[in-house]
Coordinates of C-alpha atoms in Angstrom, one line a residue:
M1 CA -53.0 -29.7 -4.6
K2 CA -52.4 -31.6 -7.3
G3 CA -56.1 -30.8 -8.8
P4 CA -55.4 -27.1 -8.8
A5 CA -52.0 -27.4 -10.8
L6 CA -53.7 -29.8 -13.1
L7 CA -56.5 -26.9 -13.4
F8 CA -53.6 -24.3 -14.1
L9 CA -52.2 -26.6 -16.8
S10 CA -54.9 -27.2 -18.6
L11 CA -55.8 -23.2 -18.5
L12 CA -52.4 -22.6 -19.5
S13 CA -52.6 -25.0 -22.4
L14 CA -55.9 -23.0 -23.7
G15 CA -54.2 -19.8 -23.5
C16 CA -57.0 -18.3 -21.3
V17 CA -55.6 -15.3 -19.8
T18 CA -57.5 -13.0 -17.5
G19 CA -55.1 -10.1 -17.9
Q20 CA -51.6 -9.1 -18.4
V21 CA -49.4 -6.2 -17.6
S22 CA -45.7 -5.5 -18.4
Y23 CA -43.2 -3.1 -16.7
T24 CA -39.4 -2.2 -17.8
I25 CA -36.7 -1.6 -15.5
P26 CA -33.1 -1.4 -15.4
E27 CA -30.8 -4.4 -14.6
E28 CA -28.4 -4.4 -11.6
M29 CA -31.2 -2.8 -9.4
A30 CA -31.3 -3.1 -5.5
K31 CA -32.8 -6.4 -3.4
G32 CA -36.3 -4.5 -2.4
S33 CA -36.6 -2.4 -5.2
L34 CA -40.0 -1.6 -5.7
V35 CA -41.2 -2.7 -9.9
G36 CA -44.7 -1.8 -9.7
N37 CA -47.9 -1.8 -7.9
I38 CA -49.6 -5.1 -9.8
A39 CA -53.1 -4.8 -7.8
H40 CA -53.5 -1.5 -9.0
D41 CA -52.3 -2.1 -12.5
L42 CA -54.4 -5.3 -13.0
G43 CA -57.3 -3.6 -11.3
L44 CA -57.3 -5.9 -8.1
Q45 CA -57.7 -5.1 -4.2
T46 CA -54.9 -6.5 -1.9
K47 CA -57.4 -8.7 -0.2
R48 CA -58.3 -10.3 -3.2
L49 CA -54.6 -11.2 -3.6
A50 CA -54.7 -12.5 0.0
S51 CA -57.7 -14.6 0.1
G52 CA -56.7 -15.9 -3.3
K53 CA -53.0 -16.9 -2.2
A54 CA -51.7 -15.2 -4.8
R55 CA -48.2 -16.3 -6.0
I56 CA -46.0 -16.4 -8.7
Y57 CA -45.7 -19.1 -11.2
T58 CA -42.2 -19.1 -13.3
R59 CA -41.1 -22.1 -16.0
G60 CA -37.4 -21.6 -14.9
S61 CA -35.9 -22.5 -11.6
D62 CA -34.7 -18.7 -10.5
E63 CA -37.1 -16.4 -9.4
Y64 CA -35.9 -12.8 -9.3
I65 CA -39.2 -11.0 -8.8
E66 CA -41.4 -11.7 -5.5
L67 CA -45.1 -10.6 -4.7
N68 CA -45.8 -8.7 -1.6
R69 CA -49.5 -9.4 -0.8
E70 CA -50.3 -7.0 2.1
R71 CA -48.9 -4.2 0.0
G72 CA -50.2 -5.6 -3.7
V73 CA -46.4 -4.8 -5.4
L74 CA -44.0 -6.6 -7.0
L75 CA -40.3 -6.3 -6.0
V76 CA -36.8 -7.3 -7.0
K77 CA -35.7 -10.6 -4.9
E78 CA -32.3 -10.9 -6.8
R79 CA -30.2 -8.7 -8.1
I80 CA -30.4 -9.3 -12.2
D81 CA -27.8 -9.2 -14.4
R82 CA -28.6 -9.0 -17.6
E83 CA -25.5 -9.9 -19.6
A84 CA -25.9 -13.6 -17.2
L85 CA -29.6 -13.8 -18.0
C86 CA -29.7 -13.0 -21.5
K87 CA -26.1 -12.7 -22.9
Q88 CA -26.9 -11.0 -26.3
T89 CA -30.4 -11.9 -26.7
T90 CA -32.6 -8.7 -27.4
P91 CA -34.4 -7.8 -25.6
C92 CA -34.1 -9.1 -22.4
A93 CA -37.3 -9.8 -20.7
L94 CA -38.5 -12.0 -17.7
H95 CA -42.0 -13.7 -18.0
F96 CA -44.1 -15.2 -15.2
Q97 CA -47.9 -15.8 -14.4
I98 CA -49.6 -14.8 -11.0
I99 CA -52.0 -17.0 -9.8
L100 CA -55.1 -16.6 -7.7
E101 CA -57.8 -19.3 -6.5
N102 CA -61.5 -18.8 -5.7
P103 CA -61.8 -18.4 -8.2
M104 CA -58.6 -19.8 -10.3
E105 CA -57.4 -16.8 -12.0
F106 CA -53.8 -16.2 -13.7
Y107 CA -52.1 -13.2 -14.9
S108 CA -49.5 -12.6 -17.4
V109 CA -46.4 -10.0 -16.4
T110 CA -43.5 -9.5 -18.4
I111 CA -40.5 -7.4 -17.3
L112 CA -38.3 -5.8 -20.0
I113 CA -34.4 -5.1 -18.5
Q114 CA -32.7 -2.5 -19.6
D115 CA -29.0 -2.7 -20.3
Q116 CA -26.9 -0.4 -17.6
N117 CA -23.2 0.6 -19.1
D118 CA -21.7 -1.9 -16.2
N119 CA -19.0 -3.6 -18.8
P120 CA -15.8 -1.9 -20.2
P121 CA -14.7 -3.2 -23.6
Q122 CA -12.7 -6.4 -23.7
V123 CA -9.9 -6.6 -26.3
L124 CA -9.3 -10.0 -28.2
Y125 CA -6.2 -8.9 -30.6
P126 CA -3.7 -7.9 -29.8
V127 CA -3.3 -10.4 -27.2
Q128 CA -1.8 -8.6 -24.2
T129 CA 0.8 -11.0 -22.6
G130 CA 3.7 -10.2 -20.0
A131 CA 5.4 -13.6 -21.0
S132 CA 6.4 -12.4 -24.5
L133 CA 6.6 -9.5 -26.6
V134 CA 4.1 -10.0 -29.9
A135 CA 5.0 -7.1 -32.6
E136 CA 3.8 -6.4 -36.0
M137 CA 5.9 -6.2 -38.8
V138 CA 6.3 -3.4 -41.6
P139 CA 8.2 -3.5 -44.6
R140 CA 10.3 -0.5 -45.4
S141 CA 8.8 -0.5 -48.8
A142 CA 5.1 -0.5 -47.5
D143 CA 3.2 2.5 -49.1
V144 CA 0.6 4.7 -47.9
G145 CA -2.4 3.1 -46.3
Y146 CA -0.6 -0.3 -45.6
L147 CA -2.6 -2.4 -43.2
V148 CA -0.6 -2.8 -40.0
T149 CA -3.2 -4.8 -38.2
K150 CA -6.6 -4.5 -36.9
V151 CA -7.7 -3.9 -33.0
V152 CA -10.7 -6.2 -32.0
A153 CA -12.7 -5.7 -28.9
V154 CA -16.1 -6.7 -27.7
D155 CA -18.7 -5.1 -25.5
V156 CA -21.0 -7.5 -23.6
D157 CA -23.4 -4.8 -23.1
S158 CA -26.3 -4.3 -25.7
G159 CA -27.2 -1.4 -27.8
Q160 CA -25.6 1.6 -27.9
N161 CA -23.9 0.6 -24.7
A162 CA -21.9 -1.9 -27.2
W163 CA -21.0 0.4 -30.2
L164 CA -17.0 0.9 -30.3
S165 CA -15.1 3.5 -31.1
Y166 CA -11.1 3.3 -31.5
K167 CA -8.9 6.1 -31.3
L168 CA -5.0 6.5 -31.1
Q169 CA -3.7 8.2 -27.8
K170 CA 0.1 7.6 -28.0
A171 CA 2.8 6.8 -30.5
T172 CA 6.5 6.8 -31.6
D173 CA 5.5 8.4 -34.5
R174 CA 2.3 9.7 -35.1
A175 CA 2.5 11.0 -38.6
L176 CA 3.3 7.6 -39.4
F177 CA -0.1 5.5 -38.5
E178 CA -3.7 6.1 -38.0
V179 CA -6.3 4.2 -36.6
G180 CA -9.7 3.5 -38.0
S181 CA -12.3 5.3 -35.9
Q182 CA -15.1 2.8 -36.3
N183 CA -13.3 -0.5 -37.2
G184 CA -10.2 -0.7 -35.5
E185 CA -7.6 -1.0 -38.7
I186 CA -4.2 0.5 -38.1
R187 CA -3.1 2.1 -41.3
T188 CA 0.2 3.8 -42.6
I189 CA -0.9 7.1 -43.8
R190 CA 2.8 8.4 -45.3
Q191 CA 5.6 6.4 -47.2
V192 CA 8.2 4.3 -45.0
T193 CA 11.7 5.8 -45.0
D194 CA 15.1 4.4 -43.9
K195 CA 15.3 7.0 -41.2
D196 CA 12.0 5.8 -39.3
A197 CA 12.8 3.7 -36.3
V198 CA 12.2 0.1 -36.2
K199 CA 10.8 0.0 -32.9
Q200 CA 7.4 1.6 -32.6
R201 CA 5.0 1.5 -29.9
L202 CA 1.3 2.7 -30.5
S203 CA -1.6 3.2 -27.5
V204 CA -5.1 2.7 -28.5
I205 CA -8.1 3.5 -26.6
V206 CA -11.4 1.5 -27.1
E207 CA -14.3 3.3 -25.8
D208 CA -17.6 2.1 -26.0
N209 CA -21.1 4.8 -26.3
G210 CA -22.6 4.5 -23.0
Q211 CA -23.5 7.0 -20.4
P212 CA -21.0 7.1 -18.7
S213 CA -18.5 5.7 -21.0
R214 CA -16.5 3.2 -20.2
S215 CA -12.8 2.2 -22.2
A216 CA -9.9 0.1 -22.7
T217 CA -6.4 0.5 -23.4
V218 CA -4.4 -1.6 -25.9
V219 CA -0.7 -1.2 -26.6
V220 CA 0.5 -2.1 -30.2
N221 CA 4.1 -3.2 -30.8
V222 CA 5.2 -2.7 -34.4
A223 CA 8.7 -3.3 -36.5
V224 CA 9.4 -1.3 -39.4
A225 CA 11.9 -3.6 -40.9
D226 CA 12.6 -6.2 -43.8
S227 CA 14.1 -8.6 -42.2
F228 CA 13.5 -11.1 -39.3
P229 CA 16.8 -10.9 -37.4
E230 CA 16.8 -6.9 -37.2
V231 CA 13.2 -7.0 -35.6
L232 CA 14.5 -10.2 -33.3
S233 CA 17.8 -7.9 -32.3
E234 CA 16.2 -4.6 -31.7
F235 CA 13.0 -5.9 -29.7
T236 CA 15.2 -8.4 -27.8
D237 CA 16.9 -5.3 -26.2
F238 CA 13.8 -3.3 -25.8
T239 CA 12.4 -6.2 -23.4
H240 CA 16.0 -6.3 -21.6
D241 CA 15.9 -2.2 -21.3
K242 CA 12.4 -2.6 -19.9
E243 CA 13.7 -5.2 -17.1
Y244 CA 16.3 -3.0 -16.3
N245 CA 14.1 -0.2 -15.8
D246 CA 12.0 -2.1 -13.5
N247 CA 14.6 -3.5 -11.6
L248 CA 16.0 -0.1 -11.1
T249 CA 13.6 1.2 -9.6
F250 CA 12.9 -1.6 -7.3
Y251 CA 16.0 -0.8 -6.1
L252 CA 15.9 3.0 -6.1
V253 CA 12.7 2.3 -3.9
L254 CA 14.9 -0.4 -1.5
A255 CA 17.7 1.8 -0.8
L256 CA 15.3 4.5 -0.2
A257 CA 13.9 2.9 2.5
V258 CA 16.9 1.6 3.7
V259 CA 18.4 5.1 3.9
S260 CA 15.2 6.2 5.5
F261 CA 15.9 3.4 8.4
L262 CA 19.1 4.3 9.2
F263 CA 18.4 7.8 9.5
I264 CA 15.6 7.2 11.9
T265 CA 17.5 4.9 14.1
C266 CA 20.5 7.3 14.4
V267 CA 17.9 10.3 15.0
V268 CA 16.6 7.6 17.8
V269 CA 20.1 6.5 19.1
I270 CA 21.1 10.2 19.7
I271 CA 18.2 11.5 21.4
S272 CA 18.6 8.5 23.8
V273 CA 22.2 9.1 24.5
K274 CA 21.5 12.7 25.3
I275 CA 18.2 11.4 27.7
Y276 CA 20.8 8.9 29.3
R277 CA 23.5 11.6 29.9
W278 CA 21.1 14.1 31.2
R279 CA 19.5 11.5 33.7
Q280 CA 23.4 10.7 34.8
S281 CA 23.8 14.5 35.2
R282 CA 21.4 14.7 37.5
V283 CA 21.7 11.5 39.8
L284 CA 25.4 12.8 40.3
Y285 CA 24.2 15.9 41.2
H286 CA 22.0 15.3 43.8
S287 CA 24.1 12.6 45.1
N288 CA 26.7 12.9 48.0
L289 CA 29.1 10.5 46.7
P290 CA 32.9 11.2 46.9
V291 CA 34.7 13.4 43.7
I292 CA 37.5 10.8 42.9
P293 CA 40.7 13.0 41.8
Y294 CA 42.5 12.7 38.8
Y295 CA 46.3 12.5 39.5
P296 CA 49.1 13.3 37.0
P297 CA 50.7 10.1 35.4
R298 CA 53.6 9.6 37.8
Y299 CA 53.5 6.5 39.2
S300 CA 56.0 4.0 41.1
D301 CA 55.5 0.6 42.3
T302 CA 57.0 0.6 45.7
L303 CA 55.3 -2.6 47.4
G304 CA 55.9 -5.1 44.4
T305 CA 52.2 -5.9 44.4
G306 CA 52.2 -4.4 40.9
T307 CA 50.1 -1.6 41.7
L308 CA 51.4 1.7 40.9
Q309 CA 51.5 3.9 43.2
H310 CA 52.1 7.8 43.3
V311 CA 53.9 9.3 45.6
Y312 CA 53.3 13.2 47.0
N313 CA 55.3 15.0 49.5
Y314 CA 53.8 18.3 51.4
E315 CA 55.4 20.6 53.5
V316 CA 52.7 21.9 56.3
C317 CA 53.7 24.9 58.5
R318 CA 51.0 25.6 61.3
T319 CA 50.3 27.3 64.8
T320 CA 48.3 27.0 67.6
D321 CA 45.7 29.0 65.5
S322 CA 44.5 26.8 63.0
R323 CA 42.8 29.2 61.2
K324 CA 46.1 30.7 60.2
S325 CA 47.7 27.7 59.3
D326 CA 49.6 27.4 55.6
C327 CA 50.2 24.7 53.7
K328 CA 52.6 24.3 50.4
L329 CA 53.8 21.6 48.3
G330 CA 57.3 20.5 49.4
G331 CA 60.4 19.4 47.4
A332 CA 62.1 16.2 47.8
G333 CA 60.7 13.4 49.6
S334 CA 61.3 12.6 53.3
Q335 CA 61.4 9.5 55.3
N336 CA 58.0 10.3 56.7
V337 CA 55.6 8.3 54.3
L338 CA 51.7 6.9 54.2
I339 CA 51.4 3.6 52.6
M340 CA 48.9 0.9 51.9
D341 CA 48.9 -1.9 54.2
P342 CA 47.3 -4.6 52.3
S343 CA 46.3 -6.4 55.5
S344 CA 45.0 -3.7 56.8
T345 CA 41.3 -3.1 56.9
G346 CA 41.4 0.5 56.1
T347 CA 42.2 2.7 53.5
M348 CA 45.3 3.9 54.6
Q349 CA 48.1 3.9 57.2
R350 CA 50.0 6.8 58.1
I351 CA 53.3 6.8 59.7
Q352 CA 54.0 10.3 60.7
S353 CA 56.9 11.6 62.4
E354 CA 57.0 14.9 63.7
K355 CA 59.9 17.3 64.1
S356 CA 60.0 20.5 65.9
I357 CA 61.4 23.6 64.1
L358 CA 62.0 25.2 67.1
D359 CA 64.1 23.3 70.1
E360 CA 61.9 24.9 72.3
P361 CA 58.8 22.8 73.5
D362 CA 56.3 25.8 73.6
S363 CA 57.2 26.9 70.1
P364 CA 53.9 28.5 68.2
L365 CA 55.4 27.2 64.9
E366 CA 55.6 23.8 64.4
L367 CA 56.8 22.1 61.0
Q368 CA 55.3 18.7 60.0
T369 CA 56.4 17.2 56.7
Y370 CA 54.1 14.3 55.1
S371 CA 54.5 11.6 52.4
F372 CA 51.7 10.2 51.0
S373 CA 51.4 6.9 49.0
S374 CA 48.5 6.1 47.2
A375 CA 47.3 3.6 44.9
C376 CA 46.0 4.6 41.6

């Protein structure tokens, strides 16, 4: 390997070139993209590239192009960024040699890299920072054409892609300022008066000449005043207002989120309660549980146990035929009562006494009086 390398270096030093070819490609081509048919352009056959062990030699360490011997073509090996490769150097080109052995031949290849408009303009001045507010001062005695400031911007692209133009996009008073379309100078176009506001805000757009064009926007703050304290007080309030507006927006969004959350929560709770009540009603409807009656609030504690008991008096008239029985609510209570026995395993113990309405034992009508005492 040392012999061919020394021979190549000697040939290179003598400037002997078997052939040369050049190509032009745009930057940012994808990997594997076709650069050119090197075998056809040099008048070589693909089998010669294979037998001669054709390879690429570059003086630099980076290889952006690769050779496909089977097809006899050059392909993009790595994506090429013209700005990273050549910066502002024009033209931007790749130079390398293709070496063949048996016999030794080498060919010079040049690939020109065309610039693409892939970078927007960069504003250098005025510096855009959120930490502090920078303002240009204009005295109220300024005449027409007074130079306020100059917008400085650059574009890392080359050629017409780097040509920049400036345009006034927004302004507090468009009749007071203008921007030079080619140089970015901001000047007054009329006499400044006392009626002009102290705080002036200009929005300048910087646009390149590429296709499609790219742009950047810069905000220039201008203070129309004769003294620095006046400017300081005005722009301090301006900054405070901006911060106040930002905080107000944040709190409005937060309040909206909280109200929305509470509304959704209430809707979910209401629906859940509705479903729960509906299910409870269905369970009670299909169950055989007894219905507990409601008693009016008339209570008396008769057993002294702390449990309020309610007394009901009934008079029952019945005949031997139970289907013709009659029941009516009686008046005053009698001595016949039903009481709750705490020691009893039942629910209620009834003490009943019967009194015949008629003296005859076979009387068809009997009258019984009941008095109930139930715990509420």
